[in-house]
Amino acid sequence: MKNFLHLMLIVFVVLSCRETAFKKVPDSRVVGARLEIAKHLTEEIMGGMSGGNFYKLTTAEASPRMVDKFTKRVQKQSYKQISSLFGEYHSHEFQELWKPKDGSFSEIYRFKGQFASGAPVEIRTVLDRKGKLIGFFIKPW
């Protein structure tokens, strides 16, 4: 668990450097089918966690590492922390897509989350080349 949290922190720090390492994709170039994958995964994960459950990822929709590490326990602990900061989750709305400038392939879908507190919250869903989930983060907008 501790190693997973350290990995998440490292990935978060790397992804937070988008001003230099990432570029925003114009809305006209966002592929609808891939956006739907990101929306679906975001809704399943957040909806499951907010309902007191969890969403069991499969290797058809997520990397093996995400399937192994994003367990019921991790999701329940995460949602406990999220809800203590922002209140209960209500919904999310797509805002923008970012990709690495270096040509490597990942897609960072940024959603504005609606939570009971009304605070601006980002839900970040990261997909790989195959459209599989490789990262999922919640942070203040």
One Martini backbone bead per residue (centre of mass of N, CA, C, O) as a GRO file, in nm:
protein
  141
    1MET     BB    1   0.059   0.062  -0.022
    2LYS     BB    2   0.295   0.256   0.012
    3ASN     BB    3   0.408   0.220  -0.277
    4PHE     BB    4   0.155   0.317  -0.423
    5LEU     BB    5   0.153   0.605  -0.305
    6HIS     BB    6   0.429   0.680  -0.418
    7LEU     BB    7   0.358   0.637  -0.714
    8MET     BB    8   0.126   0.841  -0.723
    9LEU     BB    9   0.301   1.085  -0.650
   10ILE     BB   10   0.493   1.071  -0.888
   11VAL     BB   11   0.281   1.087  -1.109
   12PHE     BB   12   0.157   1.353  -1.018
   13VAL     BB   13   0.409   1.527  -1.053
   14VAL     BB   14   0.449   1.473  -1.351
   15LEU     BB   15   0.157   1.566  -1.442
   16SER     BB   16   0.185   1.865  -1.317
   17CYS     BB   17   0.395   1.945  -1.570
   18ARG     BB   18   0.220   2.046  -1.828
   19GLU     BB   19   0.347   2.318  -1.920
   20THR     BB   20   0.608   2.150  -2.039
   21ALA     BB   21   0.502   1.834  -2.113
   22PHE     BB   22   0.217   1.949  -2.209
   23LYS     BB   23  -0.078   1.951  -2.424
   24LYS     BB   24  -0.349   2.089  -2.550
   25VAL     BB   25  -0.638   1.971  -2.693
   26PRO     BB   26  -0.839   2.040  -2.917
   27ASP     BB   27  -1.171   1.988  -2.926
   28SER     BB   28  -1.173   1.900  -3.238
   29ARG     BB   29  -0.953   1.643  -3.152
   30VAL     BB   30  -1.151   1.486  -2.993
   31VAL     BB   31  -1.223   1.158  -2.935
   32GLY     BB   32  -1.525   1.028  -2.867
   33ALA     BB   33  -1.466   0.729  -2.790
   34ARG     BB   34  -1.244   0.795  -2.577
   35LEU     BB   35  -1.413   0.979  -2.403
   36GLU     BB   36  -1.620   0.761  -2.327
   37ILE     BB   37  -1.427   0.588  -2.171
   38ALA     BB   38  -1.350   0.799  -1.957
   39LYS     BB   39  -1.635   0.856  -1.857
   40HIS     BB   40  -1.711   0.571  -1.773
   41LEU     BB   41  -1.485   0.519  -1.567
   42THR     BB   42  -1.546   0.759  -1.388
   43GLU     BB   43  -1.837   0.679  -1.315
   44GLU     BB   44  -1.782   0.397  -1.201
   45ILE     BB   45  -1.586   0.478  -0.980
   46MET     BB   46  -1.738   0.714  -0.840
   47GLY     BB   47  -2.012   0.571  -0.807
   48GLY     BB   48  -1.909   0.337  -0.639
   49MET     BB   49  -1.776   0.492  -0.408
   50SER     BB   50  -2.030   0.670  -0.327
   51GLY     BB   51  -2.201   0.389  -0.270
   52GLY     BB   52  -1.985   0.201  -0.098
   53ASN     BB   53  -1.816   0.083  -0.315
   54PHE     BB   54  -1.675  -0.068  -0.611
   55TYR     BB   55  -1.458  -0.090  -0.897
   56LYS     BB   56  -1.392  -0.359  -1.102
   57LEU     BB   57  -1.134  -0.403  -1.275
   58THR     BB   58  -1.014  -0.480  -1.599
   59THR     BB   59  -0.795  -0.577  -1.858
   60ALA     BB   60  -0.986  -0.443  -2.079
   61GLU     BB   61  -0.970  -0.133  -1.917
   62ALA     BB   62  -0.686  -0.199  -1.773
   63SER     BB   63  -0.410  -0.218  -1.635
   64PRO     BB   64  -0.265  -0.449  -1.442
   65ARG     BB   65  -0.176  -0.248  -1.224
   66MET     BB   66  -0.454  -0.123  -1.171
   67VAL     BB   67  -0.601  -0.381  -1.099
   68ASP     BB   68  -0.412  -0.454  -0.853
   69LYS     BB   69  -0.413  -0.156  -0.695
   70PHE     BB   70  -0.739  -0.085  -0.736
   71THR     BB   71  -0.887  -0.161  -0.479
   72LYS     BB   72  -1.124  -0.170  -0.251
   73ARG     BB   73  -0.955  -0.044  -0.025
   74VAL     BB   74  -0.845   0.197  -0.185
   75GLN     BB   75  -1.118   0.318  -0.264
   76LYS     BB   76  -1.234   0.357   0.020
   77GLN     BB   77  -1.006   0.535   0.130
   78SER     BB   78  -1.019   0.752  -0.086
   79TYR     BB   79  -1.317   0.839  -0.043
   80LYS     BB   80  -1.286   0.927   0.245
   81GLN     BB   81  -1.092   1.159   0.180
   82ILE     BB   82  -1.255   1.306  -0.034
   83SER     BB   83  -1.518   1.356   0.138
   84SER     BB   84  -1.369   1.519   0.362
   85LEU     BB   85  -1.292   1.755   0.157
   86PHE     BB   86  -1.571   1.765  -0.065
   87GLY     BB   87  -1.766   1.555  -0.029
   88GLU     BB   88  -2.001   1.439  -0.209
   89TYR     BB   89  -2.056   1.286  -0.496
   90HIS     BB   90  -2.225   1.366  -0.819
   91SER     BB   91  -2.034   1.467  -1.071
   92HIS     BB   92  -1.923   1.514  -1.423
   93GLU     BB   93  -1.714   1.722  -1.653
   94PHE     BB   94  -1.579   1.786  -1.936
   95GLN     BB   95  -1.286   1.994  -2.030
   96GLU     BB   96  -1.000   1.831  -2.107
   97LEU     BB   97  -0.712   1.755  -2.317
   98TRP     BB   98  -0.396   1.585  -2.266
   99LYS     BB   99  -0.056   1.572  -2.403
  100PRO     BB  100   0.244   1.482  -2.479
  101LYS     BB  101   0.516   1.644  -2.635
  102ASP     BB  102   0.718   1.381  -2.686
  103GLY     BB  103   0.508   1.150  -2.825
  104SER     BB  104   0.398   1.009  -2.621
  105PHE     BB  105   0.136   0.786  -2.497
  106SER     BB  106  -0.120   0.982  -2.354
  107GLU     BB  107  -0.434   1.055  -2.181
  108ILE     BB  108  -0.569   1.354  -2.029
  109TYR     BB  109  -0.861   1.361  -1.852
  110ARG     BB  110  -1.052   1.647  -1.764
  111PHE     BB  111  -1.262   1.681  -1.483
  112LYS     BB  112  -1.538   1.832  -1.338
  113GLY     BB  113  -1.626   1.807  -1.015
  114GLN     BB  114  -1.919   1.732  -0.825
  115PHE     BB  115  -1.959   1.849  -0.495
  116ALA     BB  116  -2.101   1.935  -0.199
  117SER     BB  117  -1.903   2.186  -0.145
  118GLY     BB  118  -1.831   2.329  -0.442
  119ALA     BB  119  -1.560   2.269  -0.504
  120PRO     BB  120  -1.295   2.266  -0.712
  121VAL     BB  121  -1.263   1.958  -0.902
  122GLU     BB  122  -1.039   1.713  -1.014
  123ILE     BB  123  -1.075   1.458  -1.262
  124ARG     BB  124  -0.826   1.219  -1.353
  125THR     BB  125  -0.802   1.044  -1.667
  126VAL     BB  126  -0.580   0.782  -1.779
  127LEU     BB  127  -0.472   0.685  -2.103
  128ASP     BB  128  -0.371   0.471  -2.332
  129ARG     BB  129  -0.333   0.362  -2.651
  130LYS     BB  130  -0.576   0.136  -2.588
  131GLY     BB  131  -0.777   0.269  -2.364
  132LYS     BB  132  -0.639   0.231  -2.088
  133LEU     BB  133  -0.614   0.245  -1.760
  134ILE     BB  134  -0.330   0.432  -1.577
  135GLY     BB  135  -0.500   0.671  -1.429
  136PHE     BB  136  -0.624   0.818  -1.105
  137PHE     BB  137  -0.741   1.149  -1.003
  138ILE     BB  138  -0.775   1.375  -0.716
  139LYS     BB  139  -0.813   1.739  -0.718
  140PRO     BB  140  -0.770   2.043  -0.705
  141TRP     BB  141  -0.834   2.296  -0.941
   0.00000   0.00000   0.00000
